[in-house]
Amino acid sequence: MVLRISRSYVNLWADTKFENSLSVRAFSRLMDAPLPVYERTGAGTRLKQLNTLDQLKGFYNNQLFSSATDIPFIAIFLAVIAYLGGWLFLVPTILLIVLSLCSYRFLGYWEPTLTDKLTLESRENNFVIDVLNNIHTVKSMGMETLLIRRYERLQKSSAQVNYSSSAEAGDLLTLKSVGSQLMTIFVAIVGSLYVIHGQMAIGGLAACTLLVGRIMQPMNRAISAFNRWKTVNVVRQQLESILTLPVEDKSNLPTFGEF
């Protein structure tokens, strides 16, 4: 209990420091960028890029570190299964490899969908901000209906991408659930054959079945962390467009005030 509270405190403090330093750095880049460079990108896109800081927080210092520390336990549990059941450990090992390959191929389709989602959200934000900035022109020219139709098309595209991303996230959860159930079933089937032929006791089979359930917990966390890593990579690319802005040379500016 004390270790959990201490770990939570350390992780939260590290996340807060990381978010604060990164947000100050990004905002300073925006303030120091030359005006022509800053105005190349819409205000909605800039707001979306700054909002990505919330998604970066808690990943590098918490989720990624926890998943990395859990992965060695998979090898430990497989070694215990090999000690109790002999070649029975090959069943969960093969299924883990298959599950990893399927998850890797599945997550390959997730990154383009997320990129499209962020792009469409930025376009929608830019559209709303531009309309509000020029609302007097819109009213004077009677363009309300035309702009509403344009906004409906943007909403339709965003809804389609949101549906695709939600469906893919649900498919990933289904893949992890099916993989966990299949692993338990196959271990029970092969282990029962070992018991019938007298190569394993019933208690050993029960222990192997419990260990298989324990294996899937760090495996599921690793898959979730890899999925989040894909998301963070896309989000980080959005933020890097701010962090790589050029800095305006202020050495020639006049100095005001007295020393």
PDB file of N, CA and C in Angstrom, residues 197-247:
ATOM      1  N   HIS A 197      -2.445 -38.852 -19.864  1.00  0.00           N
ATOM      2  CA  HIS A 197      -1.309 -39.748 -20.092  1.00  0.00           C
ATOM      3  C   HIS A 197      -0.375 -39.816 -18.893  1.00  0.00           C
ATOM      4  N   GLY A 198      -0.739 -39.217 -17.803  1.00  0.00           N
ATOM      5  CA  GLY A 198       0.041 -39.305 -16.585  1.00  0.00           C
ATOM      6  C   GLY A 198       1.310 -38.476 -16.568  1.00  0.00           C
ATOM      7  N   GLN A 199       1.420 -37.500 -17.452  1.00  0.00           N
ATOM      8  CA  GLN A 199       2.619 -36.672 -17.501  1.00  0.00           C
ATOM      9  C   GLN A 199       2.513 -35.418 -16.634  1.00  0.00           C
ATOM     10  N   MET A 200       1.334 -35.189 -16.063  1.00  0.00           N
ATOM     11  CA  MET A 200       1.136 -34.007 -15.224  1.00  0.00           C
ATOM     12  C   MET A 200       0.010 -34.297 -14.249  1.00  0.00           C
ATOM     13  N   ALA A 201       0.109 -33.713 -13.065  1.00  0.00           N
ATOM     14  CA  ALA A 201      -0.958 -33.851 -12.083  1.00  0.00           C
ATOM     15  C   ALA A 201      -2.027 -32.787 -12.320  1.00  0.00           C
ATOM     16  N   ILE A 202      -3.205 -33.032 -11.740  1.00  0.00           N
ATOM     17  CA  ILE A 202      -4.302 -32.070 -11.901  1.00  0.00           C
ATOM     18  C   ILE A 202      -3.940 -30.731 -11.254  1.00  0.00           C
ATOM     19  N   GLY A 203      -3.250 -30.786 -10.129  1.00  0.00           N
ATOM     20  CA  GLY A 203      -2.829 -29.545  -9.477  1.00  0.00           C
ATOM     21  C   GLY A 203      -1.880 -28.731 -10.341  1.00  0.00           C
ATOM     22  N   GLY A 204      -0.985 -29.424 -11.052  1.00  0.00           N
ATOM     23  CA  GLY A 204      -0.079 -28.718 -11.961  1.00  0.00           C
ATOM     24  C   GLY A 204      -0.820 -28.049 -13.099  1.00  0.00           C
ATOM     25  N   LEU A 205      -1.862 -28.733 -13.629  1.00  0.00           N
ATOM     26  CA  LEU A 205      -2.669 -28.136 -14.695  1.00  0.00           C
ATOM     27  C   LEU A 205      -3.411 -26.905 -14.195  1.00  0.00           C
ATOM     28  N   ALA A 206      -3.945 -26.997 -12.982  1.00  0.00           N
ATOM     29  CA  ALA A 206      -4.637 -25.835 -12.413  1.00  0.00           C
ATOM     30  C   ALA A 206      -3.677 -24.660 -12.226  1.00  0.00           C
ATOM     31  N   ALA A 207      -2.459 -24.966 -11.773  1.00  0.00           N
ATOM     32  CA  ALA A 207      -1.472 -23.898 -11.594  1.00  0.00           C
ATOM     33  C   ALA A 207      -1.092 -23.267 -12.933  1.00  0.00           C
ATOM     34  N   CYS A 208      -0.923 -24.083 -13.967  1.00  0.00           N
ATOM     35  CA  CYS A 208      -0.588 -23.546 -15.288  1.00  0.00           C
ATOM     36  C   CYS A 208      -1.716 -22.686 -15.845  1.00  0.00           C
ATOM     37  N   THR A 209      -2.956 -23.104 -15.600  1.00  0.00           N
ATOM     38  CA  THR A 209      -4.096 -22.311 -16.066  1.00  0.00           C
ATOM     39  C   THR A 209      -4.135 -20.951 -15.384  1.00  0.00           C
ATOM     40  N   LEU A 210      -3.863 -20.928 -14.086  1.00  0.00           N
ATOM     41  CA  LEU A 210      -3.824 -19.649 -13.366  1.00  0.00           C
ATOM     42  C   LEU A 210      -2.680 -18.768 -13.861  1.00  0.00           C
ATOM     43  N   LEU A 211      -1.540 -19.383 -14.142  1.00  0.00           N
ATOM     44  CA  LEU A 211      -0.399 -18.604 -14.624  1.00  0.00           C
ATOM     45  C   LEU A 211      -0.660 -18.019 -16.008  1.00  0.00           C
ATOM     46  N   VAL A 212      -1.396 -18.754 -16.836  1.00  0.00           N
ATOM     47  CA  VAL A 212      -1.744 -18.217 -18.156  1.00  0.00           C
ATOM     48  C   VAL A 212      -2.598 -16.961 -18.011  1.00  0.00           C
ATOM     49  N   GLY A 213      -3.536 -16.993 -17.060  1.00  0.00           N
ATOM     50  CA  GLY A 213      -4.326 -15.792 -16.798  1.00  0.00           C
ATOM     51  C   GLY A 213      -3.478 -14.624 -16.332  1.00  0.00           C
ATOM     52  N   ARG A 214      -2.449 -14.922 -15.553  1.00  0.00           N
ATOM     53  CA  ARG A 214      -1.551 -13.864 -15.094  1.00  0.00           C
ATOM     54  C   ARG A 214      -0.673 -13.338 -16.230  1.00  0.00           C
ATOM     55  N   ILE A 215      -0.363 -14.191 -17.201  1.00  0.00           N
ATOM     56  CA  ILE A 215       0.460 -13.752 -18.333  1.00  0.00           C
ATOM     57  C   ILE A 215      -0.260 -12.695 -19.155  1.00  0.00           C
ATOM     58  N   MET A 216      -1.572 -12.863 -19.341  1.00  0.00           N
ATOM     59  CA  MET A 216      -2.306 -11.959 -20.216  1.00  0.00           C
ATOM     60  C   MET A 216      -2.433 -10.559 -19.636  1.00  0.00           C
ATOM     61  N   GLN A 217      -2.321 -10.398 -18.332  1.00  0.00           N
ATOM     62  CA  GLN A 217      -2.443  -9.054 -17.755  1.00  0.00           C
ATOM     63  C   GLN A 217      -1.306  -8.139 -18.207  1.00  0.00           C
ATOM     64  N   PRO A 218      -0.034  -8.510 -18.026  1.00  0.00           N
ATOM     65  CA  PRO A 218       1.024  -7.634 -18.566  1.00  0.00           C
ATOM     66  C   PRO A 218       1.029  -7.567 -20.085  1.00  0.00           C
ATOM     67  N   MET A 219       0.569  -8.648 -20.743  1.00  0.00           N
ATOM     68  CA  MET A 219       0.515  -8.620 -22.200  1.00  0.00           C
ATOM     69  C   MET A 219      -0.507  -7.600 -22.684  1.00  0.00           C
ATOM     70  N   ASN A 220      -1.677  -7.577 -22.057  1.00  0.00           N
ATOM     71  CA  ASN A 220      -2.699  -6.597 -22.433  1.00  0.00           C
ATOM     72  C   ASN A 220      -2.232  -5.174 -22.154  1.00  0.00           C
ATOM     73  N   ARG A 221      -1.529  -4.994 -21.026  1.00  0.00           N
ATOM     74  CA  ARG A 221      -1.007  -3.656 -20.731  1.00  0.00           C
ATOM     75  C   ARG A 221       0.052  -3.244 -21.747  1.00  0.00           C
ATOM     76  N   ALA A 222       0.856  -4.202 -22.198  1.00  0.00           N
ATOM     77  CA  ALA A 222       1.872  -3.885 -23.206  1.00  0.00           C
ATOM     78  C   ALA A 222       1.223  -3.506 -24.537  1.00  0.00           C
ATOM     79  N   ILE A 223       0.162  -4.219 -24.923  1.00  0.00           N
ATOM     80  CA  ILE A 223      -0.538  -3.882 -26.170  1.00  0.00           C
ATOM     81  C   ILE A 223      -1.185  -2.504 -26.061  1.00  0.00           C
ATOM     82  N   SER A 224      -1.796  -2.219 -24.909  1.00  0.00           N
ATOM     83  CA  SER A 224      -2.404  -0.900 -24.711  1.00  0.00           C
ATOM     84  C   SER A 224      -1.346   0.203 -24.738  1.00  0.00           C
ATOM     85  N   ALA A 225      -0.185  -0.070 -24.132  1.00  0.00           N
ATOM     86  CA  ALA A 225       0.892   0.926 -24.145  1.00  0.00           C
ATOM     87  C   ALA A 225       1.417   1.149 -25.563  1.00  0.00           C
ATOM     88  N   PHE A 226       1.500   0.076 -26.355  1.00  0.00           N
ATOM     89  CA  PHE A 226       1.961   0.230 -27.733  1.00  0.00           C
ATOM     90  C   PHE A 226       0.947   1.017 -28.556  1.00  0.00           C
ATOM     91  N   ASN A 227      -0.332   0.778 -28.296  1.00  0.00           N
ATOM     92  CA  ASN A 227      -1.376   1.552 -28.962  1.00  0.00           C
ATOM     93  C   ASN A 227      -1.282   3.024 -28.583  1.00  0.00           C
ATOM     94  N   ARG A 228      -1.070   3.270 -27.286  1.00  0.00           N
ATOM     95  CA  ARG A 228      -0.920   4.657 -26.836  1.00  0.00           C
ATOM     96  C   ARG A 228       0.354   5.278 -27.407  1.00  0.00           C
ATOM     97  N   TRP A 229       1.390   4.465 -27.585  1.00  0.00           N
ATOM     98  CA  TRP A 229       2.629   4.971 -28.169  1.00  0.00           C
ATOM     99  C   TRP A 229       2.414   5.428 -29.603  1.00  0.00           C
ATOM    100  N   LYS A 230       1.613   4.670 -30.358  1.00  0.00           N
ATOM    101  CA  LYS A 230       1.269   5.092 -31.715  1.00  0.00           C
ATOM    102  C   LYS A 230       0.528   6.423 -31.687  1.00  0.00           C
ATOM    103  N   THR A 231      -0.407   6.554 -30.739  1.00  0.00           N
ATOM    104  CA  THR A 231      -1.154   7.804 -30.618  1.00  0.00           C
ATOM    105  C   THR A 231      -0.238   8.958 -30.250  1.00  0.00           C
ATOM    106  N   VAL A 232       0.659   8.711 -29.305  1.00  0.00           N
ATOM    107  CA  VAL A 232       1.566   9.768 -28.852  1.00  0.00           C
ATOM    108  C   VAL A 232       2.509  10.188 -29.975  1.00  0.00           C
ATOM    109  N   ASN A 233       2.909   9.261 -30.843  1.00  0.00           N
ATOM    110  CA  ASN A 233       3.777   9.624 -31.961  1.00  0.00           C
ATOM    111  C   ASN A 233       3.091  10.611 -32.897  1.00  0.00           C
ATOM    112  N   VAL A 234       1.810  10.360 -33.179  1.00  0.00           N
ATOM    113  CA  VAL A 234       1.065  11.281 -34.037  1.00  0.00           C
ATOM    114  C   VAL A 234       0.883  12.623 -33.344  1.00  0.00           C
ATOM    115  N   VAL A 235       0.550  12.576 -32.057  1.00  0.00           N
ATOM    116  CA  VAL A 235       0.348  13.812 -31.303  1.00  0.00           C
ATOM    117  C   VAL A 235       1.652  14.602 -31.193  1.00  0.00           C
ATOM    118  N   ARG A 236       2.749  13.887 -31.008  1.00  0.00           N
ATOM    119  CA  ARG A 236       4.045  14.561 -30.877  1.00  0.00           C
ATOM    120  C   ARG A 236       4.438  15.268 -32.165  1.00  0.00           C
ATOM    121  N   GLN A 237       4.058  14.696 -33.305  1.00  0.00           N
ATOM    122  CA  GLN A 237       4.319  15.366 -34.573  1.00  0.00           C
ATOM    123  C   GLN A 237       3.554  16.682 -34.666  1.00  0.00           C
ATOM    124  N   GLN A 238       2.333  16.695 -34.109  1.00  0.00           N
ATOM    125  CA  GLN A 238       1.570  17.943 -34.084  1.00  0.00           C
ATOM    126  C   GLN A 238       2.268  18.989 -33.219  1.00  0.00           C
ATOM    127  N   LEU A 239       2.802  18.561 -32.089  1.00  0.00           N
ATOM    128  CA  LEU A 239       3.446  19.500 -31.175  1.00  0.00           C
ATOM    129  C   LEU A 239       4.805  19.955 -31.693  1.00  0.00           C
ATOM    130  N   GLU A 240       5.492  19.087 -32.425  1.00  0.00           N
ATOM    131  CA  GLU A 240       6.811  19.457 -32.938  1.00  0.00           C
ATOM    132  C   GLU A 240       6.733  20.581 -33.960  1.00  0.00           C
ATOM    133  N   SER A 241       5.577  20.748 -34.608  1.00  0.00           N
ATOM    134  CA  SER A 241       5.426  21.870 -35.529  1.00  0.00           C
ATOM    135  C   SER A 241       5.489  23.205 -34.799  1.00  0.00           C
ATOM    136  N   ILE A 242       5.184  23.210 -33.491  1.00  0.00           N
ATOM    137  CA  ILE A 242       5.334  24.420 -32.676  1.00  0.00           C
ATOM    138  C   ILE A 242       6.758  24.535 -32.153  1.00  0.00           C
ATOM    139  N   LEU A 243       7.302  23.430 -31.676  1.00  0.00           N
ATOM    140  CA  LEU A 243       8.636  23.471 -31.074  1.00  0.00           C
ATOM    141  C   LEU A 243       9.739  23.749 -32.086  1.00  0.00           C
ATOM    142  N   THR A 244       9.458  23.539 -33.373  1.00  0.00           N
ATOM    143  CA  THR A 244      10.462  23.798 -34.411  1.00  0.00           C
ATOM    144  C   THR A 244      10.263  25.143 -35.095  1.00  0.00           C
ATOM    145  N   LEU A 245       9.388  25.991 -34.570  1.00  0.00           N
ATOM    146  CA  LEU A 245       9.205  27.321 -35.154  1.00  0.00           C
ATOM    147  C   LEU A 245      10.478  28.147 -34.993  1.00  0.00           C
ATOM    148  N   PRO A 246      10.819  28.952 -35.993  1.00  0.00           N
ATOM    149  CA  PRO A 246      12.007  29.802 -35.851  1.00  0.00           C
ATOM    150  C   PRO A 246      11.776  30.891 -34.807  1.00  0.00           C
ATOM    151  N   VAL A 247      12.858  31.355 -34.228  1.00  0.00           N
ATOM    152  CA  VAL A 247      12.801  32.402 -33.204  1.00  0.00           C
ATOM    153  C   VAL A 247      13.161  33.733 -33.846  1.00  0.00           C
TER     154      VAL A 247
END
